[in-house]
């Protein structure tokens, strides 16, 4: 389905052309990137970091695991609020060498 058609049907008074200035990427389950760099969590004041770090790409729900880490430290994890605070602290070089999806994202953004 054409997105313009969808927008028109759901909000008949709002017709929007899809262009780069109003388009964004949605990245799901990027918490694996955060879990791969526990120092970022420590800087956030989280001390109890009891999770297996051997193969983080096999975690089915990394968001839930980050939530559990926060709960183990007496806090609640909010996927948007906390992620946007943690993400800038991640080492992009480490992410590039560890996660092909991160590398693919960077390449797509360069185009």
XYZ file of C-alpha atoms in Angstrom:
111
model
C 0.000 0.000 0.000
C 1.252 3.445 -0.884
C 1.976 5.333 2.333
C 0.322 8.475 0.984
C -2.828 6.465 0.367
C -2.635 5.097 3.917
C -2.179 8.567 5.396
C -5.052 9.901 3.367
C -7.412 7.112 4.414
C -6.562 7.330 8.096
C -6.433 11.128 8.265
C -8.355 12.513 5.301
C -7.381 16.119 6.025
C -3.675 15.297 6.082
C -1.948 14.394 2.832
C 1.815 14.252 3.131
C 4.413 13.454 0.539
C 7.086 11.180 1.881
C 10.457 12.906 1.520
C 13.780 12.622 3.301
C 13.050 15.594 5.553
C 10.035 13.855 7.121
C 11.338 10.286 7.129
C 13.236 8.578 9.900
C 14.623 5.168 10.731
C 13.085 3.123 13.488
C 15.574 0.807 15.095
C 14.104 -1.970 17.172
C 15.890 -3.868 19.916
C 19.051 -1.778 19.742
C 19.443 -2.458 23.457
C 21.820 -5.248 22.423
C 24.246 -2.489 21.508
C 23.934 -1.065 25.021
C 24.338 -4.474 26.649
C 27.539 -4.996 24.654
C 29.125 -2.001 26.398
C 28.463 -2.420 30.133
C 30.638 0.605 30.940
C 27.856 2.783 29.504
C 25.418 1.235 31.974
C 27.900 1.739 34.815
C 28.242 5.433 33.906
C 24.451 5.611 34.200
C 24.837 4.504 37.827
C 23.810 0.873 37.318
C 26.029 -1.370 39.398
C 24.307 -4.757 39.395
C 24.966 -5.977 35.849
C 24.309 -9.701 36.058
C 23.775 -10.923 32.497
C 25.633 -13.235 30.135
C 27.762 -11.228 27.705
C 28.996 -14.094 25.514
C 26.601 -13.888 22.540
C 24.307 -10.930 22.913
C 22.925 -11.288 19.386
C 21.090 -14.434 20.504
C 19.066 -12.599 23.176
C 15.451 -12.727 22.044
C 14.296 -9.604 23.938
C 17.235 -7.319 24.749
C 14.838 -4.567 25.827
C 13.486 -6.873 28.524
C 17.010 -7.688 29.679
C 17.920 -4.006 29.951
C 14.670 -3.530 31.857
C 15.683 -6.293 34.256
C 19.113 -4.694 34.755
C 17.382 -1.428 35.622
C 14.971 -3.221 37.984
C 17.907 -4.994 39.675
C 19.203 -1.497 40.401
C 15.885 -0.183 41.734
C 14.971 1.759 38.602
C 12.576 1.484 35.662
C 13.813 1.399 32.072
C 11.926 3.493 29.541
C 12.771 2.477 25.966
C 12.801 6.017 24.608
C 13.849 8.210 27.531
C 16.704 6.019 28.727
C 17.837 4.777 25.323
C 18.366 8.295 23.978
C 20.405 9.090 27.068
C 22.570 5.936 26.724
C 23.017 5.772 22.952
C 25.371 8.775 22.529
C 27.777 7.212 25.037
C 28.264 4.071 22.957
C 31.584 3.567 21.183
C 30.662 3.505 17.480
C 33.965 1.851 16.573
C 33.227 -1.084 18.844
C 29.676 -1.320 17.511
C 30.925 -1.336 13.926
C 33.366 -4.153 14.619
C 30.805 -6.193 16.593
C 27.423 -5.723 14.893
C 26.836 -5.963 11.156
C 23.405 -4.344 11.595
C 25.046 -1.232 13.052
C 27.526 -1.135 10.155
C 24.654 -1.542 7.683
C 22.768 1.316 9.350
C 25.764 3.643 9.108
C 26.252 2.747 5.439
C 22.560 3.353 4.694
C 22.705 6.748 6.393
C 25.712 7.764 4.297
C 23.789 7.264 1.036
